[in-house]
GROMACS .gro file of C-alpha atoms in nm:
model
  188
    1UNK     CA    1   0.614  -2.882   2.043
    2UNK     CA    2   0.549  -3.234   2.171
    3UNK     CA    3   0.297  -3.432   1.967
    4UNK     CA    4   0.340  -3.757   2.159
    5UNK     CA    5   0.006  -3.719   2.338
    6UNK     CA    6  -0.216  -3.815   2.042
    7UNK     CA    7  -0.588  -3.816   2.129
    8UNK     CA    8  -0.632  -3.694   2.482
    9UNK     CA    9  -0.939  -3.531   2.626
   10UNK     CA   10  -1.036  -3.196   2.473
   11UNK     CA   11  -1.276  -2.976   2.667
   12UNK     CA   12  -1.557  -2.777   2.504
   13UNK     CA   13  -1.385  -2.457   2.616
   14UNK     CA   14  -1.075  -2.560   2.421
   15UNK     CA   15  -1.283  -2.630   2.109
   16UNK     CA   16  -1.448  -2.289   2.152
   17UNK     CA   17  -1.105  -2.125   2.189
   18UNK     CA   18  -0.982  -2.304   1.873
   19UNK     CA   19  -1.294  -2.194   1.684
   20UNK     CA   20  -1.232  -1.833   1.793
   21UNK     CA   21  -0.872  -1.861   1.672
   22UNK     CA   22  -0.994  -1.998   1.337
   23UNK     CA   23  -1.256  -1.721   1.307
   24UNK     CA   24  -1.002  -1.448   1.378
   25UNK     CA   25  -0.659  -1.564   1.255
   26UNK     CA   26  -0.738  -1.870   1.050
   27UNK     CA   27  -0.870  -1.959   0.710
   28UNK     CA   28  -1.069  -2.237   0.548
   29UNK     CA   29  -0.992  -2.274   0.180
   30UNK     CA   30  -1.057  -2.480  -0.127
   31UNK     CA   31  -0.804  -2.444  -0.407
   32UNK     CA   32  -0.896  -2.528  -0.763
   33UNK     CA   33  -0.687  -2.685  -1.040
   34UNK     CA   34  -0.445  -2.445  -1.205
   35UNK     CA   35  -0.236  -2.453  -1.519
   36UNK     CA   36   0.109  -2.591  -1.445
   37UNK     CA   37   0.364  -2.596  -1.723
   38UNK     CA   38   0.115  -2.659  -2.001
   39UNK     CA   39  -0.108  -2.907  -1.821
   40UNK     CA   40  -0.398  -2.873  -1.584
   41UNK     CA   41  -0.344  -3.014  -1.238
   42UNK     CA   42  -0.685  -3.174  -1.178
   43UNK     CA   43  -0.687  -3.187  -0.799
   44UNK     CA   44  -0.905  -2.988  -0.563
   45UNK     CA   45  -0.736  -2.921  -0.228
   46UNK     CA   46  -0.893  -2.834   0.105
   47UNK     CA   47  -0.687  -2.636   0.357
   48UNK     CA   48  -0.739  -2.515   0.711
   49UNK     CA   49  -0.474  -2.269   0.831
   50UNK     CA   50  -0.411  -2.108   1.167
   51UNK     CA   51  -0.150  -1.828   1.170
   52UNK     CA   52  -0.006  -1.607   1.441
   53UNK     CA   53   0.322  -1.445   1.537
   54UNK     CA   54   0.294  -1.563   1.898
   55UNK     CA   55   0.447  -1.910   1.938
   56UNK     CA   56   0.250  -1.981   2.257
   57UNK     CA   57  -0.080  -1.941   2.070
   58UNK     CA   58   0.037  -2.176   1.794
   59UNK     CA   59   0.160  -2.426   2.054
   60UNK     CA   60  -0.177  -2.419   2.232
   61UNK     CA   61  -0.364  -2.476   1.905
   62UNK     CA   62  -0.122  -2.755   1.806
   63UNK     CA   63  -0.173  -2.923   2.143
   64UNK     CA   64  -0.553  -2.919   2.108
   65UNK     CA   65  -0.541  -3.040   1.747
   66UNK     CA   66  -0.298  -3.320   1.843
   67UNK     CA   67  -0.523  -3.436   2.125
   68UNK     CA   68  -0.808  -3.456   1.873
   69UNK     CA   69  -0.591  -3.703   1.678
   70UNK     CA   70  -0.577  -3.476   1.373
   71UNK     CA   71  -0.263  -3.459   1.158
   72UNK     CA   72  -0.117  -3.121   1.065
   73UNK     CA   73   0.200  -2.943   0.956
   74UNK     CA   74   0.363  -2.642   1.117
   75UNK     CA   75   0.563  -2.380   0.933
   76UNK     CA   76   0.705  -2.035   0.972
   77UNK     CA   77   0.722  -1.764   0.712
   78UNK     CA   78   0.854  -1.413   0.685
   79UNK     CA   79   0.583  -1.150   0.704
   80UNK     CA   80   0.572  -0.845   0.480
   81UNK     CA   81   0.501  -0.517   0.661
   82UNK     CA   82   0.166  -0.342   0.620
   83UNK     CA   83   0.205   0.004   0.466
   84UNK     CA   84  -0.010   0.317   0.486
   85UNK     CA   85  -0.131   0.480   0.166
   86UNK     CA   86   0.147   0.739   0.202
   87UNK     CA   87   0.412   0.467   0.212
   88UNK     CA   88   0.503   0.456   0.581
   89UNK     CA   89   0.463   0.145   0.789
   90UNK     CA   90   0.113   0.119   0.933
   91UNK     CA   91   0.183  -0.098   1.233
   92UNK     CA   92   0.497  -0.264   1.356
   93UNK     CA   93   0.466  -0.637   1.287
   94UNK     CA   94   0.651  -0.942   1.396
   95UNK     CA   95   0.900  -1.054   1.136
   96UNK     CA   96   0.795  -1.419   1.152
   97UNK     CA   97   0.448  -1.569   1.132
   98UNK     CA   98   0.391  -1.923   1.254
   99UNK     CA   99   0.123  -2.143   1.106
  100UNK     CA  100  -0.055  -2.474   1.136
  101UNK     CA  101  -0.191  -2.627   0.817
  102UNK     CA  102  -0.435  -2.914   0.788
  103UNK     CA  103  -0.473  -3.049   0.437
  104UNK     CA  104  -0.603  -3.405   0.442
  105UNK     CA  105  -0.974  -3.443   0.369
  106UNK     CA  106  -1.038  -3.663   0.674
  107UNK     CA  107  -0.839  -3.432   0.904
  108UNK     CA  108  -1.013  -3.119   0.774
  109UNK     CA  109  -1.356  -3.281   0.806
  110UNK     CA  110  -1.289  -3.409   1.159
  111UNK     CA  111  -1.157  -3.076   1.286
  112UNK     CA  112  -1.433  -2.867   1.129
  113UNK     CA  113  -1.704  -3.096   1.264
  114UNK     CA  114  -1.566  -3.031   1.615
  115UNK     CA  115  -1.541  -2.649   1.586
  116UNK     CA  116  -1.842  -2.558   1.367
  117UNK     CA  117  -2.078  -2.532   1.667
  118UNK     CA  118  -1.852  -2.257   1.807
  119UNK     CA  119  -1.782  -2.061   1.486
  120UNK     CA  120  -1.954  -1.724   1.471
  121UNK     CA  121  -1.846  -1.563   1.145
  122UNK     CA  122  -1.872  -1.642   0.776
  123UNK     CA  123  -1.626  -1.926   0.826
  124UNK     CA  124  -1.912  -2.129   0.978
  125UNK     CA  125  -2.095  -2.144   0.643
  126UNK     CA  126  -1.772  -2.205   0.451
  127UNK     CA  127  -1.676  -2.480   0.698
  128UNK     CA  128  -2.012  -2.655   0.657
  129UNK     CA  129  -1.960  -2.662   0.279
  130UNK     CA  130  -1.607  -2.797   0.323
  131UNK     CA  131  -1.737  -3.072   0.555
  132UNK     CA  132  -2.004  -3.161   0.297
  133UNK     CA  133  -1.742  -3.171   0.020
  134UNK     CA  134  -1.493  -3.375   0.230
  135UNK     CA  135  -1.758  -3.627   0.341
  136UNK     CA  136  -1.863  -3.680  -0.019
  137UNK     CA  137  -1.509  -3.719  -0.153
  138UNK     CA  138  -1.408  -3.952   0.134
  139UNK     CA  139  -1.713  -4.171   0.064
  140UNK     CA  140  -1.644  -4.176  -0.312
  141UNK     CA  141  -1.272  -4.249  -0.279
  142UNK     CA  142  -1.095  -4.203  -0.610
  143UNK     CA  143  -1.418  -4.179  -0.810
  144UNK     CA  144  -1.420  -3.895  -1.064
  145UNK     CA  145  -1.556  -3.555  -0.969
  146UNK     CA  146  -1.907  -3.498  -1.095
  147UNK     CA  147  -2.188  -3.243  -1.107
  148UNK     CA  148  -2.261  -3.265  -0.734
  149UNK     CA  149  -1.895  -3.195  -0.651
  150UNK     CA  150  -1.895  -2.899  -0.889
  151UNK     CA  151  -2.217  -2.766  -0.729
  152UNK     CA  152  -2.064  -2.774  -0.379
  153UNK     CA  153  -1.747  -2.603  -0.505
  154UNK     CA  154  -1.950  -2.339  -0.688
  155UNK     CA  155  -2.154  -2.263  -0.376
  156UNK     CA  156  -1.834  -2.227  -0.171
  157UNK     CA  157  -1.677  -1.978  -0.412
  158UNK     CA  158  -2.004  -1.794  -0.475
  159UNK     CA  159  -2.037  -1.724  -0.103
  160UNK     CA  160  -1.683  -1.588  -0.078
  161UNK     CA  161  -1.736  -1.331  -0.355
  162UNK     CA  162  -1.371  -1.226  -0.399
  163UNK     CA  163  -1.227  -1.168  -0.749
  164UNK     CA  164  -1.028  -1.493  -0.722
  165UNK     CA  165  -1.344  -1.676  -0.616
  166UNK     CA  166  -1.535  -1.534  -0.911
  167UNK     CA  167  -1.262  -1.662  -1.146
  168UNK     CA  168  -1.299  -2.005  -0.984
  169UNK     CA  169  -1.677  -1.994  -1.042
  170UNK     CA  170  -1.617  -1.933  -1.412
  171UNK     CA  171  -1.370  -2.220  -1.418
  172UNK     CA  172  -1.614  -2.453  -1.236
  173UNK     CA  173  -1.899  -2.357  -1.469
  174UNK     CA  174  -1.680  -2.431  -1.770
  175UNK     CA  175  -1.578  -2.771  -1.630
  176UNK     CA  176  -1.937  -2.856  -1.542
  177UNK     CA  177  -2.058  -2.756  -1.889
  178UNK     CA  178  -1.785  -2.959  -2.058
  179UNK     CA  179  -1.854  -3.255  -1.828
  180UNK     CA  180  -2.232  -3.245  -1.890
  181UNK     CA  181  -2.179  -3.231  -2.267
  182UNK     CA  182  -1.923  -3.513  -2.267
  183UNK     CA  183  -1.639  -3.285  -2.380
  184UNK     CA  184  -1.420  -3.395  -2.090
  185UNK     CA  185  -1.400  -3.695  -1.864
  186UNK     CA  186  -1.482  -3.627  -1.503
  187UNK     CA  187  -1.184  -3.499  -1.309
  188UNK     CA  188  -1.003  -3.759  -1.100
   0.00000   0.00000   0.00000
């Protein structure tokens, strides 16, 4: 994969293709602080991932993202098979999954702003919240997290509705309550 051509022209059809890839085989995520060896890691991370077993699809996405001038990492990981309830393999799968990960706030914001007009699924709403969060944190620099940050994060996890998201909502509510009552300093 050649990333020498940084910031070339990207057509609307390529942005639409990338948005379709994100809608189908990608994810937009916010990860919350977790306990790590007795201390809380107080960093909120934003991730955009594209994954596929077909290297040509990953190469096409990487080419488009490179021409947008957005930094990313590529990786490959072993894929676990999908099993039927009875225990047999459901579908044959490729052994290796390739992925592109975008983790910087500015990179995530810039990419999502380009593809949001073409997103059709629930990732459109999630992406708008991530852009809002990224824009705010970029503007504030290293300023502590505050109630507005917590509100954006809460809305993101509320909309997702998964058990992990619900745990994050409880965590956010606890942080917000502690922050509002002066029990903790704002997260940095």
